[in-house]
Amino acid sequence: MSKTFNKLTSFLVGTALAATVASAAGGELQKVMKARGLTENDVIRAAKTYNPTGGRDEFIVFSSGGQSGQVIVYGVPSMRILKYIAVFTPEPWQGYGYDVDSLKILRQGNIRGREINWGDTHHPALSEKDGKYDGRWLAINDKANPRIAIIDLHDFETKQITVNPVFKSAHGGAFFTQNSDYIIEAAQYAAPFDNFYHPIEEYKETYRGGVTMWKFNYKKGRIIPKDSFTIEMPPYMQDLSDAGKGVSDGWGFTNSFNTEMYTGGIEVGMPPNEAGMSRNDTDFLHVYNWKKLAKIAKNKKNVKIVNGHKIIPMSVAVANNALFLIPEPKSPHGVDVSPDGEYITVCGKLDTHASVFKWSKIKKLIKNKKYVGRDPYGIPILDMKSSLHGQIELGLGPLHNQYSNVKGEIYTSLYVDSQIVKWNYLTLKVLDKENVHYNVGHLAGMEGKSADPQGKYIISLNKLAIDRFQNVGPLHPQNHQLIDISGKTMDLLVDMPLPLGEPHQAVAIRASKLNPHVRYPMGTNSKTGKIHVGKTLAGQERIERRNAKGKIDPKGKFVTIYATFVRSHINPERITVNKGDEVKIYMTNLERAQDETHGFTVDGFDVHSSLEPGETTEMKFIADIEGVFPYYCTEFCSALHLEMMGYLMVKDPKKTYVSAKKLKMKTMTTAELKAEYKKTVAVNDATDAVIQSVVAFLKENKFGEHKVVADLVTDAFDQYGQIPAQKKLADAEYKKGNIEKAILFENMIWQLMVKTADVGIRAKDALVRLVATKQSSSAQAGERAFGEGGCSGCHVIGKVSSGPDLTGVLQRHENGEKWVTNFIMNPEKMMHDPYVKAMIDVYNLKMPNQHMNKKETKDIIEYLKWIDTNANLF
Ligand code: CUK
Ligand code: CUA
């Protein structure tokens, strides 16, 4: 492209821009609002939720991913999705279920030997200390296949799946006790604990409900099944649970439906389940002393073992005064303990009321053994009225509750009314109602079920999304709505379509409490947290062939590859095996640089692994088909990512292969090779000079004082440090006369330099932002005007471009500010100034009138002053 053409375009573009931005600032907002049909309220709501580029959210939400068997992570208030965590379902991006180590986790979830490859996640729970979230672990249940998974919040990976050996479905989990000693999981659909056939006619005798108390090792972040136990419960359908806290610590609360013990039978002429299971006016809230029962479970005499798991029979729990029932309004759903542990709110979805039970009243009844009767299984029943603090009418279909930072303030979802009610559980008064989109299930407050709720926002997890979003076919997304609760009345801020599963519950935590790592110690098996047996460092790459006894044997059928990954090559790059060999690949990502993940697959073998910096993973398959299979890095990790590949060649040992090497390829002459070598070395020297200038800049500006920059510099030197070794190889080959090989090694040096420069420049940019003086708002506006008004079309700060560099421009003239102001506003009038004339000669271009107004010009002057103050940085 010709120089003149360049200048011409920037001149034209500049002029056009200047006209459109002429009215700038205030008017611009009005224009956008008009063009997009936005009201002032819309704009305020947008401003309340918008994160500018690079901005962060105050809260992080962990939402159940419903039937996707995953966990969804998003930020509040922006409602931007950050991650899907693979839990019960294979997830290829993360390699989950596609490499050996993650497959082991997934297979921990096998039930009676059968692989289960999905989950119906309902309730995520954050680990607690004194009832407050600590941001260390996340647990989530699977309702369909009764399991609990543990996710490590240091790397957002699933570390354990535990199958409930006696339940056949489980809903009321996961809920941590207030110091994360146990995780509560209640059954849902009653079924026999054993794995045998029991006719439905013997439902009352042989089907059972229950609550499992999973012992949790907080330090290791693992459930310990052998120290866990299940409290046998009547075959009522246990629903949701909550752990007591504060004054009620040590106790658990689980509600239920179908205390009728109805078993349906449409096919034999019985009314359906839905009729029979909601006949009674009340169902039962189960109240149990898990702390006491945990001690009781340690004595063998007190437990029954079913499927290798401890069960405390109802009779034992009752005899020890550790299990009670309280009537609650029919078909309840949520049961939520207040931040101080004194109030327990239960919502009956078929009742318009919320019932607030008071712990001190319940405790007194228990202490005085004041029972109004016993259920058919002999469990003492406490009087409902004497246990209640009070009841309050909320609306149709109350379901779930969340607390805020205001004393007594509680938020309840109304499923049928599609509303959120704000009310006070102490004074029993309704304070406000907000319409949400159709059929809200759970609510998520900010740490809203902890001992330290933060208020500010409530998220409404709606079941339907009719008419809210672009139609994407009959299966609609879910709709999470963010509501501002900081004011006297609620204000619905924004809708977020969630294109995954049907999330039930979500939990939110202050982002500042999360402390995730950026890399693993070299060679880590992220699934165990220990160093991987396959850890391989640079120089240790190898291919080993062993026999069935594990001895090195050239005739063996077991091939192990110890491979390393670093931008932009996989070592080894060629693997030849025999058809039928068992191939095991250990892969170590040698990068220490943040976000330098490499992925790996061998085409056609249904394997994939994601290697985060420092991670080692294992892949295994039988090379059961002959052929040539490329393998490659699946993450676009660097400019030479496409070159990050190799070949797996599988040959049939029974075949003889005829060589196809007939055609001699034409090669370069020695003189040509030498010329290329010289050119390559010269390019490397020039590139190194650029790197050195960046290094000098970084040192001058004391990069070591800024951790973010220092980390990047470490990354850069990781690359740079590899150059001497390559240089040695290049020189040696050159000496031996292998010029072609010497060129290739010199090319490798260039690759390393480019990577160094890439990170180095990132470090420089980060440093400039850190050490530059803060821009005044006027200078900020000036920079915007400079960019949008077209000045930047010709002027590049710190560089001579199609116009002169403007660093120091205010010093170039007497009364510089006035001179530049006049020149910007009326350039035509100054064309005869000898300086301007000279400039026109040099640049062959006249300064155009960009029609800047007075304010814009003044701002630009402020911006130019800011540049001068920081001139050393450009
Ligand atoms: S549940 Cu789905 S809306 Cu499983 Cu907690 Cu209430
Ligand atoms: Cu490594 Cu692409």
mmCIF file of N, CA, C and O in Angstrom, residues 193 228-232 289-306 309-322:
data_model
loop_
_atom_site.group_PDB
_atom_site.id
_atom_site.type_symbol
_atom_site.label_atom_id
_atom_site.label_comp_id
_atom_site.label_asym_id
_atom_site.label_seq_id
_atom_site.Cartn_x
_atom_site.Cartn_y
_atom_site.Cartn_z
ATOM 1 N N PHE A 193 -33.576 -50.132 51.555
ATOM 2 C CA PHE A 193 -32.150 -49.850 51.681
ATOM 3 C C PHE A 193 -31.309 -50.900 50.960
ATOM 4 O O PHE A 193 -30.266 -50.603 50.412
ATOM 5 N N SER A 228 -19.099 -42.360 58.050
ATOM 6 C CA SER A 228 -20.402 -41.753 57.797
ATOM 7 C C SER A 228 -21.514 -42.723 58.190
ATOM 8 O O SER A 228 -21.270 -43.911 58.341
ATOM 9 N N PHE A 229 -22.723 -42.205 58.352
ATOM 10 C CA PHE A 229 -23.828 -43.077 58.744
ATOM 11 C C PHE A 229 -25.151 -42.505 58.241
ATOM 12 O O PHE A 229 -25.227 -41.325 57.883
ATOM 13 N N THR A 230 -26.150 -43.361 58.221
ATOM 14 C CA THR A 230 -27.474 -42.929 57.789
ATOM 15 C C THR A 230 -28.470 -43.116 58.931
ATOM 16 O O THR A 230 -28.452 -44.151 59.614
ATOM 17 N N ILE A 231 -29.302 -42.101 59.144
ATOM 18 C CA ILE A 231 -30.365 -42.221 60.136
ATOM 19 C C ILE A 231 -31.586 -42.766 59.405
ATOM 20 O O ILE A 231 -32.081 -42.136 58.460
ATOM 21 N N GLU A 232 -32.032 -43.934 59.813
ATOM 22 C CA GLU A 232 -33.219 -44.518 59.188
ATOM 23 C C GLU A 232 -34.426 -43.627 59.487
ATOM 24 O O GLU A 232 -34.592 -43.145 60.615
ATOM 25 N N ASN A 289 -30.829 -34.951 66.268
ATOM 26 C CA ASN A 289 -29.592 -34.514 66.895
ATOM 27 C C ASN A 289 -28.432 -35.295 66.274
ATOM 28 O O ASN A 289 -28.023 -36.338 66.768
ATOM 29 N N TRP A 290 -27.882 -34.782 65.172
ATOM 30 C CA TRP A 290 -26.851 -35.538 64.448
ATOM 31 C C TRP A 290 -25.560 -35.653 65.237
ATOM 32 O O TRP A 290 -24.822 -36.626 65.108
ATOM 33 N N LYS A 291 -25.291 -34.676 66.081
ATOM 34 C CA LYS A 291 -24.050 -34.720 66.867
ATOM 35 C C LYS A 291 -24.089 -35.911 67.828
ATOM 36 O O LYS A 291 -23.131 -36.657 67.952
ATOM 37 N N LYS A 292 -25.244 -36.063 68.460
ATOM 38 C CA LYS A 292 -25.426 -37.185 69.376
ATOM 39 C C LYS A 292 -25.398 -38.501 68.593
ATOM 40 O O LYS A 292 -24.734 -39.460 68.985
ATOM 41 N N LEU A 293 -26.080 -38.524 67.471
ATOM 42 C CA LEU A 293 -26.172 -39.750 66.678
ATOM 43 C C LEU A 293 -24.797 -40.151 66.121
ATOM 44 O O LEU A 293 -24.511 -41.338 65.959
ATOM 45 N N ALA A 294 -23.947 -39.152 65.841
ATOM 46 C CA ALA A 294 -22.604 -39.460 65.341
ATOM 47 C C ALA A 294 -21.822 -40.239 66.395
ATOM 48 O O ALA A 294 -21.055 -41.156 66.081
ATOM 49 N N LYS A 295 -22.023 -39.858 67.657
ATOM 50 C CA LYS A 295 -21.351 -40.599 68.743
ATOM 51 C C LYS A 295 -21.942 -41.992 68.865
ATOM 52 O O LYS A 295 -21.215 -42.978 68.987
ATOM 53 N N ILE A 296 -23.264 -42.039 68.806
ATOM 54 C CA ILE A 296 -23.968 -43.327 68.933
ATOM 55 C C ILE A 296 -23.542 -44.298 67.837
ATOM 56 O O ILE A 296 -23.364 -45.488 68.061
ATOM 57 N N ALA A 297 -23.305 -43.752 66.633
ATOM 58 C CA ALA A 297 -22.967 -44.597 65.488
ATOM 59 C C ALA A 297 -21.600 -45.258 65.637
ATOM 60 O O ALA A 297 -21.283 -46.217 64.936
ATOM 61 N N LYS A 298 -20.790 -44.722 66.541
ATOM 62 C CA LYS A 298 -19.449 -45.297 66.709
ATOM 63 C C LYS A 298 -19.508 -46.657 67.416
ATOM 64 O O LYS A 298 -18.583 -47.446 67.295
ATOM 65 N N ASN A 299 -20.585 -46.914 68.142
ATOM 66 C CA ASN A 299 -20.745 -48.199 68.814
ATOM 67 C C ASN A 299 -21.474 -49.181 67.890
ATOM 68 O O ASN A 299 -22.605 -48.946 67.470
ATOM 69 N N LYS A 300 -20.773 -50.303 67.615
ATOM 70 C CA LYS A 300 -21.306 -51.295 66.678
ATOM 71 C C LYS A 300 -22.708 -51.771 67.046
ATOM 72 O O LYS A 300 -23.514 -52.110 66.176
ATOM 73 N N LYS A 301 -22.959 -51.829 68.348
ATOM 74 C CA LYS A 301 -24.238 -52.354 68.812
ATOM 75 C C LYS A 301 -25.417 -51.481 68.361
ATOM 76 O O LYS A 301 -26.545 -51.937 68.291
ATOM 77 N N ASN A 302 -25.126 -50.221 68.102
ATOM 78 C CA ASN A 302 -26.204 -49.287 67.766
ATOM 79 C C ASN A 302 -26.543 -49.230 66.278
ATOM 80 O O ASN A 302 -27.485 -48.556 65.897
ATOM 81 N N VAL A 303 -25.714 -49.909 65.472
ATOM 82 C CA VAL A 303 -25.952 -49.757 64.025
ATOM 83 C C VAL A 303 -26.201 -51.082 63.328
ATOM 84 O O VAL A 303 -25.808 -52.144 63.812
ATOM 85 N N LYS A 304 -26.874 -50.952 62.199
ATOM 86 C CA LYS A 304 -27.106 -52.081 61.304
ATOM 87 C C LYS A 304 -26.219 -51.801 60.092
ATOM 88 O O LYS A 304 -26.079 -50.645 59.699
ATOM 89 N N ILE A 305 -25.624 -52.831 59.524
ATOM 90 C CA ILE A 305 -24.819 -52.581 58.320
ATOM 91 C C ILE A 305 -25.596 -53.049 57.098
ATOM 92 O O ILE A 305 -26.010 -54.210 57.027
ATOM 93 N N VAL A 306 -25.827 -52.143 56.168
ATOM 94 C CA VAL A 306 -26.461 -52.517 54.906
ATOM 95 C C VAL A 306 -25.570 -52.028 53.770
ATOM 96 O O VAL A 306 -25.169 -50.862 53.755
ATOM 97 N N HIS A 309 -22.620 -50.130 54.814
ATOM 98 C CA HIS A 309 -22.799 -48.774 55.325
ATOM 99 C C HIS A 309 -23.585 -48.810 56.635
ATOM 100 O O HIS A 309 -24.512 -49.593 56.795
ATOM 101 N N LYS A 310 -23.174 -47.934 57.581
ATOM 102 C CA LYS A 310 -23.806 -47.913 58.900
ATOM 103 C C LYS A 310 -25.179 -47.244 58.866
ATOM 104 O O LYS A 310 -25.316 -46.144 58.327
ATOM 105 N N ILE A 311 -26.152 -47.917 59.511
ATOM 106 C CA ILE A 311 -27.487 -47.322 59.614
ATOM 107 C C ILE A 311 -27.919 -47.324 61.074
ATOM 108 O O ILE A 311 -27.829 -48.353 61.757
ATOM 109 N N ILE A 312 -28.339 -46.167 61.537
ATOM 110 C CA ILE A 312 -28.906 -46.114 62.888
ATOM 111 C C ILE A 312 -30.413 -46.326 62.750
ATOM 112 O O ILE A 312 -31.109 -45.504 62.152
ATOM 113 N N PRO A 313 -30.931 -47.443 63.295
ATOM 114 C CA PRO A 313 -32.374 -47.683 63.167
ATOM 115 C C PRO A 313 -33.174 -46.596 63.895
ATOM 116 O O PRO A 313 -32.687 -46.010 64.860
ATOM 117 N N MET A 314 -34.385 -46.354 63.403
ATOM 118 C CA MET A 314 -35.253 -45.346 64.028
ATOM 119 C C MET A 314 -35.401 -45.606 65.517
ATOM 120 O O MET A 314 -35.359 -44.680 66.327
ATOM 121 N N SER A 315 -35.556 -46.891 65.868
ATOM 122 C CA SER A 315 -35.783 -47.237 67.276
ATOM 123 C C SER A 315 -34.613 -46.766 68.146
ATOM 124 O O SER A 315 -34.814 -46.271 69.250
ATOM 125 N N VAL A 316 -33.384 -46.925 67.623
ATOM 126 C CA VAL A 316 -32.204 -46.504 68.384
ATOM 127 C C VAL A 316 -32.182 -44.985 68.524
ATOM 128 O O VAL A 316 -31.939 -44.444 69.604
ATOM 129 N N ALA A 317 -32.483 -44.286 67.427
ATOM 130 C CA ALA A 317 -32.495 -42.818 67.465
ATOM 131 C C ALA A 317 -33.548 -42.329 68.461
ATOM 132 O O ALA A 317 -33.309 -41.400 69.236
ATOM 133 N N VAL A 318 -34.713 -42.991 68.452
ATOM 134 C CA VAL A 318 -35.805 -42.578 69.349
ATOM 135 C C VAL A 318 -35.425 -42.866 70.803
ATOM 136 O O VAL A 318 -35.582 -42.014 71.680
ATOM 137 N N ALA A 319 -34.865 -44.050 71.038
ATOM 138 C CA ALA A 319 -34.484 -44.427 72.402
ATOM 139 C C ALA A 319 -33.456 -43.461 72.970
ATOM 140 O O ALA A 319 -33.370 -43.269 74.187
ATOM 141 N N ASN A 320 -32.672 -42.853 72.108
ATOM 142 C CA ASN A 320 -31.649 -41.915 72.567
ATOM 143 C C ASN A 320 -32.109 -40.460 72.531
ATOM 144 O O ASN A 320 -31.281 -39.541 72.611
ATOM 145 N N ASN A 321 -33.409 -40.262 72.386
ATOM 146 C CA ASN A 321 -33.957 -38.898 72.341
ATOM 147 C C ASN A 321 -33.282 -38.032 71.286
ATOM 148 O O ASN A 321 -32.906 -36.897 71.554
ATOM 149 N N ALA A 322 -33.136 -38.600 70.111
ATOM 150 C CA ALA A 322 -32.396 -37.862 69.086
ATOM 151 C C ALA A 322 -33.203 -37.679 67.800
ATOM 152 O O ALA A 322 -32.685 -37.179 66.813
#
